[in-house]
């Protein structure tokens, strides 16, 4: 499985933008970049995903480098409810029609009021 | 909004006893996943089903863990016998398929404590 590297922790202030980085230098052409987040005592929650182009949805934006070896999750205005562990995942082809969803350690985001 | 249902939410069991967890995925979701999450770590995939078939169980400790999804709908994960190191959160997830661009939906999990 291709690996991702994220900072262990980051801090932000409420109502400010947050940029969460992820390095994935061994990404293959068929790997999708997914972001999930996990609030305390809850299961992970899907945030966003992309393949080559930048993506926007109601929760966040995903900026993907041109060489796809890194990506950044952007929360446009952080709220206290965004405090969570954020996982950057490469969903890679593992045979048949299956793409494996393998979690790493993630980045613990703290949002200060 | 449709959710992945898991039960029980919490389970305390003694070492060497059997324990089982149940998962009801979102209706229509063909792919079902069981993950184990040890405190402070990311979830680890134990087993993945496509309908009733196992497509990946490479990380499932098969000497003590078993999983089934008999009719391709709900699923049960069993541990027998439980060991102290099995204390963790067990998460179930489901998705429409297993393609690269598919979103997975997770349940609230079952917190297992083995004493």
Coordinates of C-alpha atoms in Angstrom, one line a residue:
Chain A
X1 CA 0.0 0.0 0.0
X2 CA 1.3 3.5 -0.9
X3 CA 2.0 5.5 2.2
X4 CA 1.1 9.0 3.3
X5 CA 2.9 11.3 5.7
X6 CA 1.1 13.9 7.8
X7 CA 2.1 16.1 10.7
X8 CA 1.1 14.5 14.0
X9 CA -0.8 17.6 15.1
X10 CA -1.7 21.1 14.1
X11 CA -3.4 24.1 15.8
X12 CA -5.7 26.7 14.3
X13 CA -7.9 29.5 15.5
X14 CA -11.7 29.6 15.1
X15 CA -13.0 31.3 11.9
X16 CA -9.5 31.1 10.3
X17 CA -8.6 28.9 7.3
X18 CA -6.7 25.7 7.9
X19 CA -4.4 24.0 5.5
X20 CA -3.7 20.3 6.4
X21 CA -0.8 18.9 4.3
X22 CA -0.2 15.4 3.2
X23 CA 2.8 13.9 1.4
X24 CA 2.4 10.8 -0.8
X25 CA 5.5 10.6 -2.9
X26 CA 5.0 6.9 -3.9
X27 CA 1.4 7.4 -5.2
X28 CA 0.6 5.4 -8.3
X29 CA -1.5 6.5 -11.2
X30 CA -4.6 4.6 -10.0
X31 CA -4.5 5.8 -6.4
X32 CA -7.3 8.1 -5.3
X33 CA -6.6 10.7 -2.6
X34 CA -9.2 10.5 0.2
X35 CA -9.6 12.5 3.4
X36 CA -11.6 11.3 6.4
X37 CA -11.9 12.9 9.8
X38 CA -12.7 11.3 13.2
X39 CA -14.3 13.3 16.0
X40 CA -13.7 12.0 19.6
X41 CA -15.7 8.8 20.3
X42 CA -17.1 8.6 16.8
X43 CA -16.4 6.6 13.7
X44 CA -14.5 8.2 10.8
X45 CA -16.5 10.6 8.5
X46 CA -15.8 11.1 4.8
X47 CA -14.6 14.6 3.9
X48 CA -13.5 14.7 0.3
X49 CA -11.6 12.8 -2.4
X50 CA -9.9 13.5 -5.7
X51 CA -7.8 11.9 -8.4
X52 CA -5.9 14.6 -10.3
X53 CA -7.9 17.8 -10.2
X54 CA -8.7 20.1 -7.2
X55 CA -12.1 19.4 -5.7
X56 CA -14.6 21.4 -3.6
X57 CA -17.5 20.4 -1.6
X58 CA -19.6 21.8 1.2
X59 CA -17.1 20.6 3.9
X60 CA -13.7 21.4 2.4
X61 CA -11.5 21.9 -0.6
X62 CA -8.8 19.5 -1.8
X63 CA -5.8 20.9 -3.6
X64 CA -3.7 18.3 -5.4
X65 CA -0.1 19.0 -6.6
X66 CA 0.5 18.7 -10.3
X67 CA 2.8 15.7 -9.8
X68 CA 0.3 14.2 -7.3
X69 CA 3.0 13.6 -4.7
X70 CA 1.3 15.9 -2.2
X71 CA -2.1 17.3 -1.4
X72 CA -3.7 19.8 1.0
X73 CA -7.0 19.7 2.7
X74 CA -8.4 23.2 3.2
X75 CA -11.0 24.1 5.7
X76 CA -12.1 27.6 4.8
X77 CA -13.3 28.7 8.2
X78 CA -12.5 26.5 11.1
X79 CA -15.1 26.0 13.8
X80 CA -14.7 24.3 17.2
X81 CA -16.7 21.3 15.7
X82 CA -13.8 20.8 13.2
X83 CA -11.5 19.7 16.0
X84 CA -10.7 16.0 15.0
X85 CA -8.1 13.6 13.7
X86 CA -7.8 14.1 9.9
X87 CA -6.7 11.1 7.8
X88 CA -5.1 11.4 4.4
X89 CA -5.6 8.1 2.6
X90 CA -4.5 6.7 -0.7
X91 CA -7.3 4.4 -1.9
X92 CA -5.3 2.1 -4.1
X93 CA -6.2 -0.7 -6.5
X94 CA -5.9 -4.1 -4.8
X95 CA -7.3 -6.5 -7.4
X96 CA -10.6 -7.2 -9.2
X97 CA -12.6 -4.1 -8.9
X98 CA -11.4 -3.5 -5.3
X99 CA -9.7 -0.3 -4.0
X100 CA -8.4 -0.7 -0.5
X101 CA -9.0 2.0 2.1
X102 CA -6.0 2.0 4.4
X103 CA -5.7 4.5 7.3
X104 CA -2.5 5.9 8.7
X105 CA -2.1 7.8 11.9
X106 CA -3.6 11.1 10.8
X107 CA -3.2 14.7 12.0
X108 CA -4.9 15.8 15.3
X109 CA -6.3 19.3 14.6
X110 CA -7.0 21.5 17.6
X111 CA -9.1 24.6 17.1
X112 CA -8.7 27.4 19.6
X113 CA -11.7 29.7 20.4
Chain B
X1 CA -30.3 10.2 6.8
X2 CA -29.3 6.5 6.4
X3 CA -26.7 5.2 8.9
X4 CA -24.6 2.2 9.5
X5 CA -25.9 0.6 12.7
X6 CA -23.7 -1.3 15.1
X7 CA -24.4 -3.1 18.3
X8 CA -23.6 -3.3 21.1
X9 CA -22.0 0.1 21.6
X10 CA -19.9 -1.1 24.5
X11 CA -18.9 -4.6 25.6
X12 CA -16.9 -5.9 28.5
X13 CA -15.9 -9.5 28.4
X14 CA -13.5 -11.8 30.2
X15 CA -10.4 -13.2 28.7
X16 CA -11.0 -16.5 26.9
X17 CA -14.7 -15.8 26.4
X18 CA -16.5 -15.5 23.1
X19 CA -17.8 -12.1 21.9
X20 CA -19.7 -11.0 18.8
X21 CA -20.5 -7.7 17.2
X22 CA -23.3 -7.0 14.7
X23 CA -23.4 -4.5 11.8
X24 CA -26.3 -3.4 9.6
X25 CA -25.0 -1.4 6.6
X26 CA -26.8 1.3 4.7
X27 CA -29.5 -0.3 2.5
X28 CA -28.2 -1.1 -1.0
X29 CA -24.5 -1.0 0.0
X30 CA -22.7 -4.0 -1.5
X31 CA -19.4 -3.4 0.2
X32 CA -19.0 -3.9 4.0
X33 CA -15.8 -3.4 6.0
X34 CA -14.8 -4.3 9.5
X35 CA -12.0 -2.2 11.1
X36 CA -10.2 -2.4 14.4
X37 CA -8.9 0.7 16.0
X38 CA -6.6 0.6 19.0
X39 CA -6.5 3.8 21.1
X40 CA -4.3 6.4 19.5
X41 CA -4.0 4.7 16.2
X42 CA -5.8 4.8 12.9
X43 CA -8.3 2.1 12.0
X44 CA -6.9 -1.2 10.6
X45 CA -8.9 -3.1 8.1
X46 CA -9.7 -6.6 9.3
X47 CA -12.1 -7.9 6.6
X48 CA -13.9 -6.6 3.5
X49 CA -17.0 -8.1 1.9
X50 CA -18.4 -7.6 -1.5
X51 CA -22.0 -8.8 -1.1
X52 CA -21.6 -12.1 0.7
X53 CA -18.0 -12.8 -0.5
X54 CA -14.8 -11.9 1.4
X55 CA -12.5 -9.9 -0.9
X56 CA -9.8 -9.1 1.7
X57 CA -9.2 -10.7 5.0
X58 CA -5.4 -10.5 5.0
X59 CA -5.2 -8.8 8.4
X60 CA -7.8 -10.9 10.1
X61 CA -6.3 -13.1 12.9
X62 CA -8.1 -16.2 11.6
X63 CA -7.2 -18.4 14.5
X64 CA -9.6 -16.5 16.7
X65 CA -11.6 -14.1 14.5
X66 CA -14.3 -14.9 12.1
X67 CA -16.7 -12.8 10.1
X68 CA -19.8 -13.6 8.0
X69 CA -22.3 -11.8 5.8
X70 CA -24.6 -14.6 5.0
X71 CA -27.2 -12.9 2.8
X72 CA -25.1 -10.0 1.7
X73 CA -26.8 -7.6 4.1
X74 CA -25.9 -7.5 7.8
X75 CA -22.7 -8.9 9.2
X76 CA -21.3 -10.4 12.4
X77 CA -17.7 -10.3 13.6
X78 CA -16.8 -12.9 16.3
X79 CA -13.8 -13.3 18.5
X80 CA -13.2 -16.7 20.3
X81 CA -11.4 -16.7 22.6
X82 CA -10.9 -13.1 23.4
X83 CA -7.5 -11.9 24.6
X84 CA -6.5 -8.8 26.5
X85 CA -4.9 -7.4 23.4
X86 CA -8.2 -7.4 21.6
X87 CA -9.4 -4.4 23.6
X88 CA -10.2 -1.8 20.9
X89 CA -12.9 -0.1 19.0
X90 CA -14.4 -2.2 16.3
X91 CA -15.8 -0.2 13.4
X92 CA -18.1 -1.3 10.6
X93 CA -18.4 0.7 7.4
X94 CA -20.3 0.3 4.1
X95 CA -20.2 1.7 0.7
X96 CA -22.1 1.3 -2.6
X97 CA -19.0 -0.4 -4.1
X98 CA -15.3 -0.7 -3.7
X99 CA -14.2 1.6 -6.5
X100 CA -11.5 4.2 -5.9
X101 CA -13.8 7.1 -5.8
X102 CA -16.3 5.5 -3.5
X103 CA -17.2 7.1 -0.2
X104 CA -17.4 4.8 2.9
X105 CA -19.8 5.4 5.7
X106 CA -18.9 4.4 9.2
X107 CA -20.9 3.3 12.2
X108 CA -20.4 4.5 15.8
X109 CA -18.4 1.4 16.6
X110 CA -18.3 -1.1 19.4
X111 CA -15.9 -0.4 22.2
X112 CA -14.6 -3.8 23.5
X113 CA -12.8 -4.2 26.8
X114 CA -11.3 -7.5 27.6
X115 CA -10.6 -8.1 31.3

